[in-house]
mmCIF file of C-alpha atoms in Angstrom:
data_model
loop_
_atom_site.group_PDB
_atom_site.id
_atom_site.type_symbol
_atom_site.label_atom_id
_atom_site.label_comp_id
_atom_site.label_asym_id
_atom_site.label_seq_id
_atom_site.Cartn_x
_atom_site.Cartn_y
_atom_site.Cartn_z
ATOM 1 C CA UNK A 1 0.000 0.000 0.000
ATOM 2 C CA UNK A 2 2.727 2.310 0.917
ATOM 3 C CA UNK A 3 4.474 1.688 -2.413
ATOM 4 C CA UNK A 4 1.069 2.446 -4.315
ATOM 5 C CA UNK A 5 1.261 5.671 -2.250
ATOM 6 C CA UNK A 6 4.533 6.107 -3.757
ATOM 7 C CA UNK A 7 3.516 6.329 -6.956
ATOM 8 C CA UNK A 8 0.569 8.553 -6.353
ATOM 9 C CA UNK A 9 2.368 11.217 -5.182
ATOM 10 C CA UNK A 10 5.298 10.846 -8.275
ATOM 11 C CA UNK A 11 2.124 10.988 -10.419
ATOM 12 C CA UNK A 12 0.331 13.978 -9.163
ATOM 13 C CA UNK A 13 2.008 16.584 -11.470
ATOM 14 C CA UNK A 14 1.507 15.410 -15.044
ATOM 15 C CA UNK A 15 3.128 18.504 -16.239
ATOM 16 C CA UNK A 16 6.472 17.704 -14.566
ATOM 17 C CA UNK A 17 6.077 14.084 -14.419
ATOM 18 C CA UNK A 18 5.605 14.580 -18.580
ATOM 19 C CA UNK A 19 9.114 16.793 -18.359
ATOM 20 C CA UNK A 20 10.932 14.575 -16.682
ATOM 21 C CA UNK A 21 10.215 11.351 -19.045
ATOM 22 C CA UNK A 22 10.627 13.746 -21.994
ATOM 23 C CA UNK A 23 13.797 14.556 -20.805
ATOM 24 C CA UNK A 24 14.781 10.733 -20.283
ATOM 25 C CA UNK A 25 13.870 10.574 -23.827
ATOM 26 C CA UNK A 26 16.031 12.991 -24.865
ATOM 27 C CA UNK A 27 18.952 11.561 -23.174
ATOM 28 C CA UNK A 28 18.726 7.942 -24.911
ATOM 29 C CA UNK A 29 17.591 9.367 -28.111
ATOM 30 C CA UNK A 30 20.717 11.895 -28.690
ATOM 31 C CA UNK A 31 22.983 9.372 -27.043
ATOM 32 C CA UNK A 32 21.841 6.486 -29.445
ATOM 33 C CA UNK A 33 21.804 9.737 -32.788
ATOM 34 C CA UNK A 34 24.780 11.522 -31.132
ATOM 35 C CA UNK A 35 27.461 9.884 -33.209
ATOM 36 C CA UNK A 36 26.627 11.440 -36.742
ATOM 37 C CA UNK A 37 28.944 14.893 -36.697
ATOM 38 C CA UNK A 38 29.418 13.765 -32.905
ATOM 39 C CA UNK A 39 32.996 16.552 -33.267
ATOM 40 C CA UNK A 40 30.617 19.446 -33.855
ATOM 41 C CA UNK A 41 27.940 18.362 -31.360
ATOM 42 C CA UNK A 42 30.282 17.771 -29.022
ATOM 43 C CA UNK A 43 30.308 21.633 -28.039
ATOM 44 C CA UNK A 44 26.481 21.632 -27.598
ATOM 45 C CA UNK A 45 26.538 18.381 -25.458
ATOM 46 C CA UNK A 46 29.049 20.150 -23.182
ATOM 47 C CA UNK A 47 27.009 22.882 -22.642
ATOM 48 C CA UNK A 48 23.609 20.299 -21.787
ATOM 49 C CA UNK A 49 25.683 18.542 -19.252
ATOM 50 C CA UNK A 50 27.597 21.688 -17.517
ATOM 51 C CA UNK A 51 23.985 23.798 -17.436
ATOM 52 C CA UNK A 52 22.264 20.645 -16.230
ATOM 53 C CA UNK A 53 24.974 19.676 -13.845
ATOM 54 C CA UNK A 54 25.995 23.643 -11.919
ATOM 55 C CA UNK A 55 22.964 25.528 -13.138
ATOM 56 C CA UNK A 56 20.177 23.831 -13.411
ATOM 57 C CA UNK A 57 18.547 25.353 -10.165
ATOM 58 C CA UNK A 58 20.887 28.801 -10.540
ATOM 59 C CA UNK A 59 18.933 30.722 -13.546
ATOM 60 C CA UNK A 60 16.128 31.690 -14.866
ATOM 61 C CA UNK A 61 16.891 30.676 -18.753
ATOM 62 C CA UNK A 62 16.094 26.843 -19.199
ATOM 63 C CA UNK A 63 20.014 26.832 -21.016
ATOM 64 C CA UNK A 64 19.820 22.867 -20.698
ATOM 65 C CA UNK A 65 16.469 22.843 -22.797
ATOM 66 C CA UNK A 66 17.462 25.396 -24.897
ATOM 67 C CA UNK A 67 20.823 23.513 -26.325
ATOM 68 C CA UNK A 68 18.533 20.665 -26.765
ATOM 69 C CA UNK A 69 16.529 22.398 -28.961
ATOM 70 C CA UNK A 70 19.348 23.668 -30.984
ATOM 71 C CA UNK A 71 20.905 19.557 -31.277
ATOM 72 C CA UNK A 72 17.727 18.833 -32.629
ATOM 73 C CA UNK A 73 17.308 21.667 -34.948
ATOM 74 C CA UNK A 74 20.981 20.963 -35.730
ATOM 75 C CA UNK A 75 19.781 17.485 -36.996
ATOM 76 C CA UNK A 76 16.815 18.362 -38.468
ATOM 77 C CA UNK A 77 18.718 21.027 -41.016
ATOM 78 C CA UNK A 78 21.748 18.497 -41.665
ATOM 79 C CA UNK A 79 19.559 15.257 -42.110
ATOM 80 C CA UNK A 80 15.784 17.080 -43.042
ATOM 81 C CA UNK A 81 14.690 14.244 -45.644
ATOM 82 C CA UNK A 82 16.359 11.393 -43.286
ATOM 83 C CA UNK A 83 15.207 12.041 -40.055
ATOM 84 C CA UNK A 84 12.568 10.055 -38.807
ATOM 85 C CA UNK A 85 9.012 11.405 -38.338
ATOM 86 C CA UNK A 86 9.348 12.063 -34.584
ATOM 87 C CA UNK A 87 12.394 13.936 -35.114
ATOM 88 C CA UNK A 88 9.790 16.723 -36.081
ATOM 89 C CA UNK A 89 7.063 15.873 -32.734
ATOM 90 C CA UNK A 90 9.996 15.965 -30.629
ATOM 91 C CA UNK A 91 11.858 19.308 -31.857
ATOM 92 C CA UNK A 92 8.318 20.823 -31.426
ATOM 93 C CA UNK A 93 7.393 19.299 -28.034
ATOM 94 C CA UNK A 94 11.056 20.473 -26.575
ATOM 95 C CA UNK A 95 9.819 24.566 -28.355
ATOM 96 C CA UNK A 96 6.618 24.016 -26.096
ATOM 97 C CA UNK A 97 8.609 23.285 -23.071
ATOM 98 C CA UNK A 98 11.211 26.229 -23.730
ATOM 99 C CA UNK A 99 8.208 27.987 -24.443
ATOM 100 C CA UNK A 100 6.593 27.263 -20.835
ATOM 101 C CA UNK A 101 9.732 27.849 -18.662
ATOM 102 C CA UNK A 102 9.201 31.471 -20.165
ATOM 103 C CA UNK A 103 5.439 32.281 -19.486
ATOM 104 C CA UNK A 104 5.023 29.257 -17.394
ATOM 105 C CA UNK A 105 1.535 28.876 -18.229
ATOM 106 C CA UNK A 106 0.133 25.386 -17.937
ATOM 107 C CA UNK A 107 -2.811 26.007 -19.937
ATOM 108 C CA UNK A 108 -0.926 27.489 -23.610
ATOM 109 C CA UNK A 109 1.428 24.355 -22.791
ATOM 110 C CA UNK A 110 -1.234 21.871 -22.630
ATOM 111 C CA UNK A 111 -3.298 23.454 -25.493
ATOM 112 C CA UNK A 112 -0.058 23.009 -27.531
ATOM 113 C CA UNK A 113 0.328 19.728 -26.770
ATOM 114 C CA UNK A 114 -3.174 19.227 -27.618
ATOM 115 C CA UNK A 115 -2.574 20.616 -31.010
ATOM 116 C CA UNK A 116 0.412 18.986 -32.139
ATOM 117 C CA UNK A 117 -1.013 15.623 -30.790
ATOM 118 C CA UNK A 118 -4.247 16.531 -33.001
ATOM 119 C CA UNK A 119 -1.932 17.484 -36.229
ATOM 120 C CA UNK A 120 0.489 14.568 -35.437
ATOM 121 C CA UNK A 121 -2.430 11.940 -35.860
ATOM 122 C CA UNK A 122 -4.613 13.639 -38.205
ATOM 123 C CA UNK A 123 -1.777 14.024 -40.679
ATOM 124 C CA UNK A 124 -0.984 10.326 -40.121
ATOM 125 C CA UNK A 125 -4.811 9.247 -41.045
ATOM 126 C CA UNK A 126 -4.557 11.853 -44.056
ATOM 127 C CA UNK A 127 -1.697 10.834 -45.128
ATOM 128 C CA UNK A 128 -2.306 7.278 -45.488
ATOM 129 C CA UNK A 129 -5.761 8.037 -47.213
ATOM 130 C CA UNK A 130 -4.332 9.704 -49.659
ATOM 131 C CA UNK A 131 -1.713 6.914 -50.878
ATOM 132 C CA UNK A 132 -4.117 4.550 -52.847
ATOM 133 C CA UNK A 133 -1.084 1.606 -52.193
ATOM 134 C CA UNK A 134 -1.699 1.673 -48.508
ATOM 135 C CA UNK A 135 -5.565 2.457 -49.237
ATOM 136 C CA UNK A 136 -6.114 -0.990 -51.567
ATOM 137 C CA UNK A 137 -4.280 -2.912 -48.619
ATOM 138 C CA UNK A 138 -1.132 -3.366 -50.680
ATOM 139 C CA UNK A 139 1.459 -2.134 -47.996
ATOM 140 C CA UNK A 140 0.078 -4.314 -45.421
ATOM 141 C CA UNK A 141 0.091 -6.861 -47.244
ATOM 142 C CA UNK A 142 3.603 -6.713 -48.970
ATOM 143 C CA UNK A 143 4.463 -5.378 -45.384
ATOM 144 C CA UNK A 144 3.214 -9.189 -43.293
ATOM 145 C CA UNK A 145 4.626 -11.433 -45.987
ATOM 146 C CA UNK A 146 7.769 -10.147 -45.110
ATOM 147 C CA UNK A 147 7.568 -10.118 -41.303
ATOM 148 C CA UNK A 148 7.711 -6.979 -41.016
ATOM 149 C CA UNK A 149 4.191 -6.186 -39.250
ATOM 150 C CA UNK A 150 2.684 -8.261 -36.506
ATOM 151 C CA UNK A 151 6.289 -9.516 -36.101
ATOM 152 C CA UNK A 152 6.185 -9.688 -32.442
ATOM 153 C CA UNK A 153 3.836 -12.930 -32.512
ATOM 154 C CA UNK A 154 5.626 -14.263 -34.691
ATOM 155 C CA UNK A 155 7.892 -16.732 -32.259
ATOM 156 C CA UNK A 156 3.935 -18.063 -30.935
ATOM 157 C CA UNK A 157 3.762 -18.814 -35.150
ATOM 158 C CA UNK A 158 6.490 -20.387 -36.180
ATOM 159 C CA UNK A 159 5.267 -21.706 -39.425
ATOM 160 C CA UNK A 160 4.477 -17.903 -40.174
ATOM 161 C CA UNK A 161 7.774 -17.215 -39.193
ATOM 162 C CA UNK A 162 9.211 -19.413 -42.146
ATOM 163 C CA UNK A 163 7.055 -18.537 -44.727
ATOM 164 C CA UNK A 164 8.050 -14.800 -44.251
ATOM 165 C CA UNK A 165 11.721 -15.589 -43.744
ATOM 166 C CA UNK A 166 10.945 -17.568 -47.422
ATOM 167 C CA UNK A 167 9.518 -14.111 -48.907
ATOM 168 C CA UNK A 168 11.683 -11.818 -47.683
ATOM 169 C CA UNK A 169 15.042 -14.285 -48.838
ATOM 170 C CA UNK A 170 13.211 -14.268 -52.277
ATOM 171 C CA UNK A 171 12.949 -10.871 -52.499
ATOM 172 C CA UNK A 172 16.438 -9.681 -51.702
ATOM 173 C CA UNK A 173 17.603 -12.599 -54.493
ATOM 174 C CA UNK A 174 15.578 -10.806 -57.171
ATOM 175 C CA UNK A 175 16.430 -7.211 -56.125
ATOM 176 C CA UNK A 176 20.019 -8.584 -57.007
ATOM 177 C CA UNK A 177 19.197 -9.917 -60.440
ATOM 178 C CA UNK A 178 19.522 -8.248 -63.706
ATOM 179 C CA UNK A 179 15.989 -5.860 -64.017
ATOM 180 C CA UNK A 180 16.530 -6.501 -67.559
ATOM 181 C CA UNK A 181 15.871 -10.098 -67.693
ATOM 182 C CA UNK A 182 12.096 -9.271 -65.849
ATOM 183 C CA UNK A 183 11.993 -12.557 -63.256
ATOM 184 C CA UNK A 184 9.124 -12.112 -61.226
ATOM 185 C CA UNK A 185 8.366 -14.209 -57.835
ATOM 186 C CA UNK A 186 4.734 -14.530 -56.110
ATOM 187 C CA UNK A 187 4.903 -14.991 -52.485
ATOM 188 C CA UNK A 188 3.090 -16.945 -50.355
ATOM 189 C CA UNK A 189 0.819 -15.992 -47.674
ATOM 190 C CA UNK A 190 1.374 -16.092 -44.106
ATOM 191 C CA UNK A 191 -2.086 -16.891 -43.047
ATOM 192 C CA UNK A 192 -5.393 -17.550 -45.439
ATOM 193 C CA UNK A 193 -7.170 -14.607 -46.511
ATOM 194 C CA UNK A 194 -4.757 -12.391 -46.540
ATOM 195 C CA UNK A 195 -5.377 -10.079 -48.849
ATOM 196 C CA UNK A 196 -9.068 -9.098 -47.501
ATOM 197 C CA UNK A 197 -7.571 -9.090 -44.285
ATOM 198 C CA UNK A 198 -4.979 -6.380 -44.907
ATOM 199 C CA UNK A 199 -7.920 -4.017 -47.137
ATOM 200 C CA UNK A 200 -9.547 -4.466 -43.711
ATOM 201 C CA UNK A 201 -7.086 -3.883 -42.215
ATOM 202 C CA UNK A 202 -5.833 -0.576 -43.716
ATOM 203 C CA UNK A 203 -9.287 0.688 -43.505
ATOM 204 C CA UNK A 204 -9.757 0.390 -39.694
ATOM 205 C CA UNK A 205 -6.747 1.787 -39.113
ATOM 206 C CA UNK A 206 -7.096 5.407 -40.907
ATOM 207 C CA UNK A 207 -11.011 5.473 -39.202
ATOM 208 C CA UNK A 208 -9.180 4.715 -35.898
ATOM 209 C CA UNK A 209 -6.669 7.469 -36.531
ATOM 210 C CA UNK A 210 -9.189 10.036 -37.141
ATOM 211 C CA UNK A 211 -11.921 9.163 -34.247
ATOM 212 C CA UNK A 212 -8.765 9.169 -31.975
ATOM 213 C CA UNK A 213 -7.674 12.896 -33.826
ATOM 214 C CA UNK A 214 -11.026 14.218 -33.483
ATOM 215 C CA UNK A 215 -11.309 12.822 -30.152
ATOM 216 C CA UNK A 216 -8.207 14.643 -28.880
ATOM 217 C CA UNK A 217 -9.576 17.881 -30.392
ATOM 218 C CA UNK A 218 -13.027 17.921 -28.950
ATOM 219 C CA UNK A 219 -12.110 16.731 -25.410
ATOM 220 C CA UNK A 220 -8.763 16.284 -24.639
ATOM 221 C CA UNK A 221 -8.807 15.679 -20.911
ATOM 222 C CA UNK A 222 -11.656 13.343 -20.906
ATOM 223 C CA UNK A 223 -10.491 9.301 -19.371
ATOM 224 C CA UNK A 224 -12.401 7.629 -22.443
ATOM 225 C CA UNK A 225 -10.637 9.530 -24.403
ATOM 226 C CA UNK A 226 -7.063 8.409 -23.447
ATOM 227 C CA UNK A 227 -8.171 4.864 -23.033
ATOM 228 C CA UNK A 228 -9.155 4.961 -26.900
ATOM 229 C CA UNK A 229 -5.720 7.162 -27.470
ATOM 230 C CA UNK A 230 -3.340 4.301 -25.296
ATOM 231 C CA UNK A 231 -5.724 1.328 -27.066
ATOM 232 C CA UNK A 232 -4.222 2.979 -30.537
ATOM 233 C CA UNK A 233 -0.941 3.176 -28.869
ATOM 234 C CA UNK A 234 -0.836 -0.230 -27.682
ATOM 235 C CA UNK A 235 -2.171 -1.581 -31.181
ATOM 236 C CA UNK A 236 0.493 0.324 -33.139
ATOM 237 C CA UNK A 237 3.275 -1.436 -30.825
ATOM 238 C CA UNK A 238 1.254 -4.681 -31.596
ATOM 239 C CA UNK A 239 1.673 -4.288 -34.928
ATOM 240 C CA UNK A 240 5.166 -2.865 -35.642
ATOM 241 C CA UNK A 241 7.394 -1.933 -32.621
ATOM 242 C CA UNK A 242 7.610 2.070 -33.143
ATOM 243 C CA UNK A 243 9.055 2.189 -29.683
ATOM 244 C CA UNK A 244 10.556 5.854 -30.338
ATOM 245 C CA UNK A 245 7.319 7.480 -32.225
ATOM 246 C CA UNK A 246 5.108 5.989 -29.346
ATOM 247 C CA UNK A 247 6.559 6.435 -26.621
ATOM 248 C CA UNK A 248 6.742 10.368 -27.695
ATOM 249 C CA UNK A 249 2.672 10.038 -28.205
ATOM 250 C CA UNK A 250 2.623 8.497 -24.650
ATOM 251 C CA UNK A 251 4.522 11.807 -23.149
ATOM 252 C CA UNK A 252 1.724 13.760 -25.311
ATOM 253 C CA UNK A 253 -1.006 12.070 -23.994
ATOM 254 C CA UNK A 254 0.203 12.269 -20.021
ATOM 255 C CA UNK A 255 0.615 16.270 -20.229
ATOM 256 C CA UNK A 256 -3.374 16.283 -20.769
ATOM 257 C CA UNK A 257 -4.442 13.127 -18.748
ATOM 258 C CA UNK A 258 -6.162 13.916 -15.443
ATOM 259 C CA UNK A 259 -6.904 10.358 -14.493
ATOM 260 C CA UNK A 260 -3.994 8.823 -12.127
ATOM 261 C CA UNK A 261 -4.582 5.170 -13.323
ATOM 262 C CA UNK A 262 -4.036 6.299 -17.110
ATOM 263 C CA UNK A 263 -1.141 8.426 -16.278
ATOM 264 C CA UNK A 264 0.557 5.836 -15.057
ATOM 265 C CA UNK A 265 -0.232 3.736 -17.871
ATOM 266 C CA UNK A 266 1.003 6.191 -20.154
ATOM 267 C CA UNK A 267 4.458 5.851 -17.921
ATOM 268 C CA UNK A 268 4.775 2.498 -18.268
ATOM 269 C CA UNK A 269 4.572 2.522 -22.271
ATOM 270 C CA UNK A 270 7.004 5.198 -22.225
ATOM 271 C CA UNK A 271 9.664 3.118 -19.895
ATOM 272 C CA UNK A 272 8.950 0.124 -22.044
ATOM 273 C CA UNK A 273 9.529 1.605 -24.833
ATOM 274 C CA UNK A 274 13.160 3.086 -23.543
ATOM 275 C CA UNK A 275 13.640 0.039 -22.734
ATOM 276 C CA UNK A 276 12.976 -1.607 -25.854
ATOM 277 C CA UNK A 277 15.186 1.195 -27.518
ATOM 278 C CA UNK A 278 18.381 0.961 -25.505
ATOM 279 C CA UNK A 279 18.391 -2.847 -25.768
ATOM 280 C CA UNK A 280 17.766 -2.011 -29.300
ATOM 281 C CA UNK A 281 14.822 -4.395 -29.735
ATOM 282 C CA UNK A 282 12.388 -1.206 -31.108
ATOM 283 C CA UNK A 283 13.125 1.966 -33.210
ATOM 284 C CA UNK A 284 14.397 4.636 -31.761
#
């Protein structure tokens, strides 16, 4: 009881509570990114650990968060068409945080959370309706022959397993052949059905995006509401270990959760996923 206690009281303030795991973020993900032009970040890392370390409590100006923001920006103009996806959530989530240690107003933090959280998943669902290859269930489906989706059941499937290992072997032997010569293979299923399965499939998952995007816009502190957002979480990790991408939407989605249960919840996906990213199991 005392230990449940504990944790009560660490989750009281989402705000910080949010910081803090952002900030544990930060640390594995520039660690694990740190050693492309590692010489010329090495200045700006400096600075992170000297401010963190002998100022942290002795000035006004967030100087730690601030040469964050600058590594990532740094990044984001060297590698723009490389980075991945939540490169972008992330630089923006650290501006909100700079932002806040300025006017240190919960309520423009939160409502730009809200927003980017909105954008984030509405762009995803648009995105994907727009691309009629994902739309006729084609990506999925290239995507599960391969292993590449689902993959984490695949050791309770073994038979799966093989076929996909079969697929994927096939296609790296023809990307090596002459295109000239125009071999074609035809892979084999993993499972019956599924082609219908993955137009299904694809379907569900842009309506799901969008209910959970328009969700988040009209009430973004309600409980059902982040037990649909974490179900989507949860699913996406089901189907393809984005352990970087969601662990960022987890951090999102404690800055605006009231309930304790769901905050801590939302803390538990996000250590998981660290976890699964310095063992290098996920994506970072």
């Amino acid at each position: 009881m005392k230990y449940w206690s504990d944790i009560q009281d660490t989750l009281k303030n989402n705000i910080v509570l949010a910081i803090q795991l952002l900030l544990f973020f930060l640390a594995v993900y520039i660690f694990i990114t740190g050693e492309k032009y590692g010489f010329w970040k090495s200045p700006i890392i400096v600075i992170i650990l000297f401010s963190w370390f002998f100022l942290r409590n002795k000035t006004k100006h967030p100087i730690t968060w601030i040469a964050l923001f600058a590594l990532l920006v740094f990044d984001l103009y060297l590698f723009y068409f490389r980075v991945a996806n939540h490169h972008f959530v992330l630089t923006f989530m650290v501006l909100s945080v700079v932002l806040y240690f300025y006017h240190n107003q919960s309520d423009i933090l939160l409502k730009n959370i809200q927003m980017l959280l909105v954008v984030v998943v509405a762009s995803s669902a648009i995105q994907k309706l727009m691309s009629s290859q994902f739309m006729s269930g084609e990506f999925y489906y290239y995507m599960m022959n391969r292993g590449f989706v689902f993959n984490v059941f695949h050791p309770l499937f073994s038979e799966s397993l093989e076929i996909a290992k079969s697929n994927s072997d096939q296609i790296l032997e023809l990307q090596a052949t002459d295109p000239n010569i125009k071999e074609s293979i035809v892979l084999v299923n993993v499972f019956p059905n599924l082609g219908l399965f993955s137009l299904i499939f694809a379907w569900i998952t842009v309506v799901v995006e969008f209910i959970v995007a328009m969700a988040i816009l009209w009430k973004p502190r309600s409980k059902w509401v982040h037990l649909l957002f974490i179900m989507m979480i949860l699913s996406i990790l089901c189907t393809r270990l984005e352990t970087g991408f969601m662990a960022l939407l987890a951090i999102c989605g404690m800055f605006l959760c009231r309930n304790l249960k769901l905050r801590l919840l939302y803390a538990l996906i996000v250590i998981v996923c660290l976890s699964l990213i310095i063992t290098k199991i996920g994506f970072h």
